[in-house]
């Protein structure tokens, strides 16, 4: 099993552009989490899904951020328009039902110029 | 509100020395606590959870509800322990999985 897969691994874009981050959870996991990691704020939960339904999106910073999970094997996190302060590493994680842990992807390093 | 505090951003010890990474939490309910580790160029992964009461790679962590702490300890540090360590608290685990709150992390460096 390749584990949680994220793409792209690195993204450099200009302010104002739309950015789409992708995640494929581990097969059979019904929880999916999106995190953002910055030097200033550490690792923050943005949103998480259970069975493709958003459960808690209170961590989504503002309307520029949106996340979808159209099916059990795919999720996207979109930033539109992007801003330099969005520069961070974005992690996706998945967990089985009542799992002991979350399994993290390798992260997407985003730089907005 | 839930909060996890790791007071040390950086911690350096020599190989063979004891190491303790501090973690304090605030939570009104009954917490589930974890330590996650991220080795260089690797994914964030679970190291241990308090409910398991096990030792992983020589590390142990005891939940002290009186002091609201969950410090990570190892009696003899090894160079391969050098990594970023995150303490995390899971809230509201009931019929569904709770959300994790992470501390800022402590970068441990073990010198030869």
XYZ file of N, CA and C in Angstrom:
675
model
N 0.851 -1.186 0.000
C 0.000 0.000 0.000
C 0.889 1.239 0.000
N 0.591 2.175 -0.902
C 1.436 3.366 -1.029
C 1.139 4.374 0.052
N 0.135 4.118 0.852
C -0.225 5.088 1.867
C -1.041 6.221 1.271
N -1.181 7.281 2.027
C -1.909 8.453 1.552
C -1.066 9.139 0.475
N -1.709 9.443 -0.620
C -1.008 10.047 -1.755
C -1.473 11.483 -1.919
N -0.514 12.389 -2.048
C -0.845 13.792 -2.273
C -0.139 14.284 -3.535
N -0.835 15.154 -4.237
C -0.210 15.788 -5.396
C -0.707 17.215 -5.535
N 0.105 18.107 -6.058
C 1.527 17.901 -6.322
C 2.323 17.900 -5.027
N 3.578 17.548 -5.085
C 4.414 17.597 -3.892
C 4.925 19.014 -3.641
N 5.088 19.744 -4.697
C 5.524 21.135 -4.596
C 4.707 21.971 -5.575
N 4.378 23.181 -5.141
C 3.615 24.073 -6.004
C 4.094 25.490 -5.761
N 4.467 26.138 -6.838
C 4.828 27.551 -6.775
C 3.874 28.296 -7.695
N 3.244 29.314 -7.162
C 2.266 30.040 -7.949
C 2.339 31.519 -7.609
N 1.650 32.289 -8.390
C 1.629 33.729 -8.139
C 0.330 34.117 -7.430
N 0.442 35.148 -6.659
C -0.718 35.661 -5.930
C -1.884 35.872 -6.887
N -3.056 35.432 -6.443
C -4.255 35.604 -7.249
C -4.637 34.380 -8.048
N -3.697 33.463 -8.191
C -3.985 32.263 -8.961
C -4.754 31.247 -8.111
N -5.460 30.367 -8.794
C -6.151 29.274 -8.114
C -5.186 28.114 -7.904
N -5.265 27.523 -6.736
C -4.410 26.385 -6.409
C -5.308 25.218 -6.007
N -5.037 24.048 -6.535
C -5.794 22.852 -6.169
C -4.841 21.774 -5.690
N -5.058 21.340 -4.479
C -4.263 20.271 -3.890
C -5.120 19.008 -3.866
N -4.472 17.870 -4.093
C -5.214 16.617 -4.230
C -4.745 15.582 -3.226
N -5.672 14.719 -2.858
C -5.353 13.688 -1.879
C -6.118 12.418 -2.190
N -5.392 11.307 -2.106
C -6.020 9.990 -2.223
C -5.793 9.267 -0.904
N -6.833 9.004 -0.143
C -6.649 8.335 1.150
C -6.350 6.850 0.975
N -5.995 6.226 2.068
C -5.778 4.782 2.058
C -7.126 4.095 1.864
N -7.141 3.101 1.012
C -8.377 2.383 0.727
C -8.965 1.787 2.002
N -10.272 2.001 2.182
C -10.934 1.475 3.370
C -11.019 2.463 4.513
N -10.257 3.538 4.423
C -10.340 4.570 5.457
C -11.522 5.484 5.165
N -12.320 5.746 6.192
C -13.493 6.569 5.941
C -13.383 7.971 6.540
N -12.225 8.279 7.145
C -11.979 9.636 7.624
C -10.854 10.248 6.802
N -11.033 11.506 6.443
C -9.991 12.224 5.723
C -9.833 13.610 6.329
N -8.582 13.989 6.548
C -8.268 15.243 7.225
C -7.346 16.090 6.341
N -7.556 17.386 6.369
C -6.638 18.334 5.740
C -6.024 19.219 6.833
N -4.686 19.306 6.839
C -3.955 20.120 7.792
C -3.084 21.126 7.047
N -2.773 22.204 7.746
C -1.811 23.173 7.236
C -0.714 23.345 8.284
N 0.518 23.366 7.833
C 1.651 23.528 8.745
C 2.431 24.787 8.373
N 2.583 25.690 9.330
C 3.388 26.892 9.145
C 4.284 27.071 10.358
N 5.312 27.871 10.169
C 6.216 28.139 11.285
C 5.490 28.879 12.396
N 4.616 29.772 12.006
C 3.959 30.626 12.997
C 2.908 29.863 13.799
N 2.138 29.023 13.131
C 0.968 28.431 13.772
C 1.072 26.929 13.975
N 2.180 26.327 13.524
C 2.318 24.890 13.694
C 1.375 24.133 12.789
N 0.900 22.996 13.266
C 0.048 22.104 12.487
C -1.410 22.344 12.882
N -2.193 22.796 11.929
C -3.592 23.127 12.209
C -4.528 22.287 11.352
N -5.586 21.803 11.963
C -6.612 21.102 11.202
C -7.476 22.115 10.464
N -7.641 21.898 9.170
C -8.489 22.789 8.374
C -9.909 22.254 8.293
N -10.023 20.981 7.939
C -11.335 20.368 7.744
C -11.181 18.864 7.801
N -12.248 18.159 8.208
C -12.188 16.726 8.056
C -13.535 16.146 7.633
N -13.460 15.036 6.940
C -14.609 14.351 6.364
C -14.770 12.971 6.997
N -16.020 12.541 7.068
C -16.329 11.171 7.427
C -17.295 10.643 6.377
N -16.917 9.555 5.740
C -17.750 9.012 4.663
C -18.122 10.082 3.637
N -17.126 10.857 3.260
C -17.217 11.885 2.220
C -18.011 13.120 2.644
N -18.469 13.169 3.865
C -19.263 14.297 4.340
C -18.399 15.162 5.258
N -18.361 16.480 5.026
C -17.576 17.341 5.918
C -18.173 17.357 7.322
N -17.346 17.074 8.314
C -17.798 17.010 9.694
C -17.479 18.309 10.436
N -16.287 18.819 10.225
C -15.849 20.015 10.944
C -14.967 20.837 10.018
N -15.450 21.980 9.623
C -14.663 22.863 8.753
C -14.312 24.162 9.471
N -14.351 24.134 10.779
C -14.113 25.358 11.540
C -12.690 25.877 11.406
N -11.796 25.030 10.949
C -10.421 25.468 10.777
C -10.122 26.095 9.434
N -11.074 26.071 8.532
C -10.864 26.684 7.211
C -10.748 28.190 7.415
N -9.628 28.778 6.994
C -9.356 30.169 7.368
C -10.334 31.181 6.809
N -10.783 31.015 5.616
C -11.708 31.991 5.038
C -12.323 31.421 3.771
N -13.193 32.228 3.179
C -13.944 31.733 2.025
C -13.080 31.399 0.828
N -11.866 31.850 0.835
C -10.987 31.532 -0.293
C -10.636 30.054 -0.319
N -10.823 29.395 0.817
C -10.499 27.976 0.934
C -11.772 27.145 0.808
N -11.682 26.073 0.028
C -12.798 25.138 -0.068
C -12.242 23.728 -0.220
N -12.979 22.752 0.283
C -12.551 21.359 0.189
C -13.740 20.506 -0.213
N -13.436 19.505 -1.001
C -14.470 18.587 -1.457
C -13.975 17.159 -1.353
N -14.937 16.263 -1.241
C -14.600 14.845 -1.273
C -15.696 14.160 -2.092
N -15.557 14.139 -3.391
C -16.616 13.613 -4.248
C -16.815 12.110 -4.125
N -15.772 11.397 -3.700
C -15.920 9.956 -3.488
C -14.912 9.510 -2.436
N -14.964 8.246 -2.097
C -14.153 7.743 -0.976
C -12.667 7.708 -1.270
N -12.289 7.908 -2.510
C -10.873 7.770 -2.842
C -10.240 9.066 -3.323
N -10.913 10.188 -3.122
C -10.351 11.425 -3.664
C -10.891 12.643 -2.931
N -9.982 13.575 -2.645
C -10.385 14.842 -2.049
C -9.518 15.959 -2.615
N -10.088 17.150 -2.663
C -9.340 18.313 -3.105
C -9.466 19.429 -2.086
N -8.416 20.222 -2.019
C -8.418 21.459 -1.248
C -8.054 22.567 -2.226
N -8.946 23.534 -2.327
C -8.756 24.577 -3.326
C -8.608 25.924 -2.642
N -7.703 26.719 -3.150
C -7.508 28.088 -2.669
C -7.687 29.015 -3.869
N -8.653 29.907 -3.772
C -8.945 30.808 -4.867
C -9.514 32.116 -4.330
N -8.837 33.233 -4.521
C -7.487 33.384 -5.063
C -6.432 33.147 -3.991
N -5.277 32.708 -4.400
C -4.215 32.456 -3.433
C -3.512 33.752 -3.033
N -2.954 33.746 -1.820
C -2.215 34.890 -1.293
C -0.891 34.405 -0.706
N 0.097 35.292 -0.624
C 1.401 34.867 -0.078
C 1.300 34.239 1.312
N 0.361 34.695 2.129
C 0.239 34.133 3.483
C -0.312 32.713 3.483
N -0.726 32.229 2.334
C -1.160 30.836 2.237
C 0.020 29.876 2.078
N 1.191 30.414 1.908
C 2.384 29.572 1.754
C 2.566 28.716 3.002
N 2.653 27.424 2.799
C 2.696 26.475 3.914
C 2.881 25.080 3.339
N 2.979 24.111 4.242
C 2.902 22.714 3.833
C 1.510 22.215 4.198
N 0.835 21.641 3.234
C -0.515 21.138 3.439
C -0.472 19.608 3.480
N -0.987 19.063 4.566
C -0.999 17.622 4.741
C -2.417 17.088 4.645
N -2.502 15.931 4.066
C -3.730 15.151 4.079
C -3.466 13.914 4.929
N -4.470 13.486 5.664
C -4.347 12.273 6.472
C -5.652 11.499 6.386
N -5.561 10.198 6.572
C -6.788 9.387 6.590
C -6.733 8.429 7.768
N -7.903 7.955 8.151
C -8.010 7.061 9.296
C -9.148 6.081 9.065
N -8.939 4.840 9.512
C -10.035 3.865 9.419
C -11.075 4.162 10.483
N -12.218 3.513 10.419
C -13.247 3.738 11.430
C -12.709 3.488 12.836
N -12.831 4.488 13.702
C -12.346 4.415 15.076
C -10.902 3.915 15.128
N -10.122 4.352 14.156
C -8.734 3.931 14.077
C -7.888 4.490 15.202
N -6.814 3.829 15.435
C -5.916 4.262 16.499
C -5.103 5.480 16.113
N -4.966 5.720 14.847
C -4.136 6.824 14.426
C -4.565 7.331 13.058
N -4.061 8.499 12.744
C -4.225 9.044 11.412
C -2.938 8.775 10.627
N -3.110 8.448 9.369
C -1.981 8.175 8.492
C -1.801 9.381 7.584
N -0.602 9.948 7.649
C -0.365 11.196 6.938
C 0.262 10.963 5.571
N -0.094 11.855 4.664
C 0.564 11.895 3.376
C 1.875 12.659 3.475
N 2.614 12.736 2.375
C 3.924 13.398 2.395
C 3.832 14.909 2.430
N 2.661 15.436 2.155
C 2.483 16.881 2.181
C 2.705 17.525 0.828
N 2.084 18.683 0.646
C 2.317 19.539 -0.518
C 2.892 20.850 -0.011
N 4.074 21.180 -0.523
C 4.709 22.442 -0.122
C 4.269 23.516 -1.101
N 3.522 24.486 -0.608
C 2.966 25.549 -1.451
C 3.689 26.857 -1.189
N 4.103 27.497 -2.254
C 4.708 28.823 -2.168
C 3.929 29.750 -3.079
N 3.371 30.784 -2.498
C 2.630 31.777 -3.267
C 3.455 33.059 -3.297
N 3.832 33.451 -4.492
C 4.698 34.625 -4.640
C 3.910 35.914 -4.797
N -11.243 25.655 26.158
C -10.854 25.225 24.819
C -9.659 24.281 24.917
N -9.561 23.441 23.910
C -8.456 22.491 23.890
C -7.174 23.195 23.484
N -6.112 22.839 24.146
C -4.827 23.420 23.813
C -3.733 22.438 24.183
N -2.718 22.374 23.320
C -1.550 21.545 23.576
C -0.324 22.437 23.513
N 0.475 22.396 24.556
C 1.650 23.261 24.635
C 2.916 22.427 24.716
N 3.821 22.697 23.817
C 5.156 22.124 23.880
C 6.107 23.296 24.081
N 6.621 23.463 25.270
C 7.358 24.699 25.578
C 8.701 24.821 24.874
N 9.272 23.715 24.433
C 10.588 23.767 23.811
C 10.474 23.586 22.313
N 10.943 24.581 21.555
C 10.975 24.414 20.097
C 12.151 23.546 19.683
N 13.247 23.695 20.417
C 14.470 22.957 20.095
C 14.989 22.290 21.359
N 15.518 21.077 21.178
C 16.100 20.357 22.304
C 17.290 19.569 21.785
N 18.415 19.739 22.423
C 19.625 19.031 22.011
C 20.185 18.253 23.185
N 20.560 17.012 22.918
C 21.207 16.178 23.919
C 22.308 15.387 23.235
N 23.200 14.826 24.038
C 24.222 13.945 23.499
C 23.734 12.505 23.541
N 24.261 11.744 22.631
C 23.941 10.317 22.557
C 24.176 9.673 23.921
N 23.195 8.850 24.345
C 23.309 8.162 25.618
C 22.723 8.916 26.792
N 22.429 10.180 26.593
C 21.847 10.985 27.665
C 20.341 10.781 27.703
N 19.737 11.008 28.870
C 18.276 10.926 28.928
C 17.655 12.129 28.235
N 16.475 11.912 27.721
C 15.777 13.006 27.053
C 14.321 13.028 27.506
N 13.817 14.233 27.670
C 12.410 14.421 28.032
C 11.846 15.552 27.194
N 10.825 15.257 26.433
C 10.136 16.282 25.648
C 8.824 16.593 26.368
N 8.652 17.867 26.677
C 7.520 18.238 27.507
C 6.265 18.523 26.674
N 5.143 18.157 27.276
C 3.848 18.429 26.665
C 2.836 18.674 27.778
N 2.168 19.797 27.701
C 1.071 20.094 28.611
C -0.188 20.358 27.801
N -1.304 20.049 28.395
C -2.559 20.198 27.651
C -3.607 20.852 28.537
N -4.610 21.393 27.884
C -5.802 21.847 28.585
C -7.004 21.294 27.847
N -7.856 20.641 28.597
C -9.042 20.007 28.010
C -9.988 19.677 29.139
N -11.234 19.991 28.977
C -12.189 19.812 30.052
C -12.670 18.379 30.188
N -12.557 17.605 29.134
C -13.034 16.224 29.168
C -11.933 15.247 29.501
N -12.145 14.006 29.129
C -11.141 12.974 29.333
C -10.315 12.853 28.057
N -9.057 13.243 28.098
C -8.294 13.352 26.843
C -7.714 12.023 26.377
N -7.547 11.951 25.081
C -6.707 10.905 24.505
C -5.495 11.615 23.928
N -4.326 11.185 24.331
C -3.103 11.899 23.964
C -2.172 11.013 23.168
N -1.438 11.672 22.281
C -0.568 10.987 21.340
C 0.757 11.732 21.229
N 1.759 10.986 20.833
C 2.986 11.585 20.333
C 3.181 11.121 18.896
N 3.380 12.110 18.022
C 3.705 11.843 16.620
C 5.145 12.276 16.384
N 5.782 11.631 15.400
C 7.168 11.948 15.090
C 7.322 12.094 13.579
N 8.175 13.021 13.206
C 8.485 13.214 11.783
C 9.993 13.216 11.617
N 10.518 12.117 11.088
C 11.938 12.040 10.789
C 12.207 12.796 9.501
N 13.453 13.169 9.327
C 13.820 13.947 8.151
C 13.386 13.252 6.868
N 12.677 13.984 6.042
C 12.231 13.491 4.734
C 11.244 12.327 4.822
N 10.610 12.176 5.971
C 9.610 11.124 6.107
C 8.278 11.735 6.535
N 7.252 10.903 6.490
C 5.919 11.379 6.842
C 5.744 11.455 8.360
N 4.841 12.291 8.750
C 4.434 12.338 10.143
C 3.781 10.998 10.491
N 4.200 10.419 11.595
C 3.668 9.108 11.959
C 3.486 9.007 13.461
N 2.572 8.125 13.855
C 2.310 7.926 15.265
C 3.497 7.256 15.943
N 3.901 7.797 17.085
C 4.938 7.167 17.890
C 4.278 6.327 18.988
N 3.435 6.975 19.772
C 2.717 6.215 20.777
C 1.488 6.991 21.234
N 0.582 6.274 21.858
C -0.619 6.882 22.416
C -0.761 6.435 23.860
N -1.295 7.291 24.681
C -1.275 7.023 26.111
C -2.121 5.813 26.465
N -3.156 5.570 25.713
C -4.078 4.500 26.069
C -3.415 3.129 25.888
N -2.370 3.079 25.058
C -1.707 1.800 24.806
C -0.729 1.447 25.924
N -0.240 2.488 26.585
C 0.709 2.293 27.683
C 1.874 1.393 27.255
N 2.381 1.635 26.075
C 3.481 0.807 25.582
C 4.723 1.658 25.368
N 5.840 0.978 25.183
C 7.094 1.651 24.898
C 7.436 1.402 23.435
N 7.686 2.479 22.718
C 8.033 2.377 21.309
C 9.408 2.992 21.108
N 10.310 2.230 20.529
C 11.682 2.693 20.277
C 12.317 3.217 21.559
N 11.930 2.655 22.683
C 12.511 3.051 23.954
C 11.844 4.254 24.599
N 10.872 4.853 23.891
C 10.157 6.005 24.416
C 8.941 5.578 25.224
N 8.690 6.301 26.285
C 7.471 6.131 27.059
C 6.878 7.503 27.353
N 5.596 7.500 27.635
C 4.934 8.746 28.016
C 3.827 8.400 28.992
N 3.795 9.104 30.081
C 2.777 8.875 31.107
C 1.853 10.073 31.182
N 0.576 9.773 31.196
C -0.411 10.828 31.337
C -0.548 11.182 32.808
N -0.313 12.436 33.128
C -0.456 12.934 34.489
C -1.612 13.931 34.487
N -2.768 13.449 34.915
C -3.955 14.314 34.856
C -3.870 15.450 35.851
N -3.181 15.212 36.964
C -3.058 16.276 37.952
C -2.263 17.454 37.428
N -1.213 17.150 36.694
C -0.383 18.197 36.126
C -0.743 18.498 34.677
N -1.743 17.827 34.176
C -2.159 17.931 32.752
C -0.946 17.883 31.844
N -0.175 16.826 32.020
C 1.040 16.680 31.219
C 1.102 15.286 30.600
N 1.878 15.215 29.542
C 2.086 13.947 28.817
C 3.492 14.010 28.233
N 4.478 14.033 29.110
C 5.866 14.194 28.681
C 6.398 12.895 28.073
N 7.214 13.047 27.047
C 7.824 11.908 26.354
C 9.246 11.722 26.870
N 9.576 10.490 27.243
C 10.883 10.250 27.858
C 11.582 9.067 27.211
N 12.910 9.169 27.234
C 13.740 8.047 26.820
C 15.009 8.100 27.660
N 15.391 6.989 28.275
C 16.527 7.045 29.191
C 17.875 7.238 28.494
N 17.999 6.724 27.277
C 19.279 6.813 26.576
C 19.009 7.190 25.110
N 19.221 8.439 24.792
C 18.924 8.910 23.441
C 19.915 8.356 22.420
N 19.430 8.119 21.218
C 20.249 7.664 20.097
C 20.208 8.697 18.980
N 21.245 8.686 18.147
C 21.297 9.668 17.063
C 20.075 9.557 16.156
N 19.584 8.347 15.952
C 18.439 8.156 15.063
C 17.131 8.681 15.658
N 17.174 9.123 16.909
C 15.985 9.735 17.509
C 15.818 11.188 17.074
N 16.810 11.734 16.425
C 16.726 13.124 15.965
C 15.542 13.267 15.011
N 14.633 14.135 15.351
C 13.397 14.278 14.575
C 12.575 15.403 15.185
N 11.442 15.682 14.524
C 10.470 16.626 15.064
C 9.399 15.815 15.777
N 9.088 16.181 16.996
C 8.109 15.455 17.786
C 6.912 16.365 18.085
N 5.729 15.827 17.850
C 4.497 16.573 18.093
C 3.645 15.841 19.122
N 3.190 16.574 20.092
C 2.211 16.071 21.028
C 0.822 16.439 20.490
N -0.136 15.538 20.644
C -1.471 15.805 20.106
C -2.534 15.303 21.057
N -3.642 16.001 21.060
C -4.783 15.655 21.902
C -5.979 15.408 21.004
N -6.687 14.327 21.265
C -7.906 14.049 20.521
C -9.094 14.388 21.407
N -9.985 15.186 20.833
C -11.148 15.598 21.602
C -12.396 14.911 21.085
N -13.358 14.799 21.973
C -14.715 14.423 21.593
C -14.813 13.105 20.857
N -13.986 12.152 21.210
C -14.143 10.848 20.569
C -15.342 10.173 21.210
N -16.355 10.046 20.443
C -17.547 9.367 20.932
C -17.905 8.279 19.956
N -18.981 8.467 19.277
C -19.361 7.487 18.262
C -18.550 7.681 16.990
N -17.967 8.872 16.859
C -17.111 9.123 15.694
C -15.729 9.548 16.177
N -14.804 9.498 15.278
C -13.440 9.886 15.607
C -13.390 11.361 15.951
N -12.603 11.698 16.974
C -12.464 13.103 17.331
C -11.416 13.781 16.477
N -11.284 15.067 16.636
C -10.257 15.801 15.906
C -9.015 15.920 16.760
N -7.875 16.021 16.095
C -6.598 16.136 16.778
C -6.174 17.590 16.879
N -5.685 17.962 18.045
C -5.068 19.265 18.251
C -3.592 19.008 18.516
N -2.756 19.655 17.714
C -1.321 19.442 17.806
C -0.638 20.580 18.537
N 0.443 20.223 19.242
C 1.345 21.245 19.735
C 2.202 21.756 18.601
N 3.053 22.747 18.909
C 3.887 23.363 17.872
C 5.051 22.476 17.464
N 5.337 21.474 18.282
C 6.420 20.571 17.947
C 7.732 20.931 18.639
N 8.552 19.919 18.885
C 9.893 20.091 19.432
C 10.878 19.367 18.521
N 11.856 20.109 18.039
C 12.894 19.517 17.200
C 13.986 18.966 18.112
N 14.106 17.652 18.128
C 15.128 16.994 18.944
C 16.351 16.691 18.097
N 17.503 17.091 18.593
C 18.771 16.749 17.949
C 19.606 15.974 18.950
N 20.054 14.801 18.537
C 20.917 13.985 19.383
C 22.297 13.996 18.765
N 23.248 14.561 19.482
C 24.626 14.692 18.996
C 25.413 13.430 19.324
N 26.343 13.074 18.421
C 27.162 11.870 18.673
C 28.147 12.055 19.818
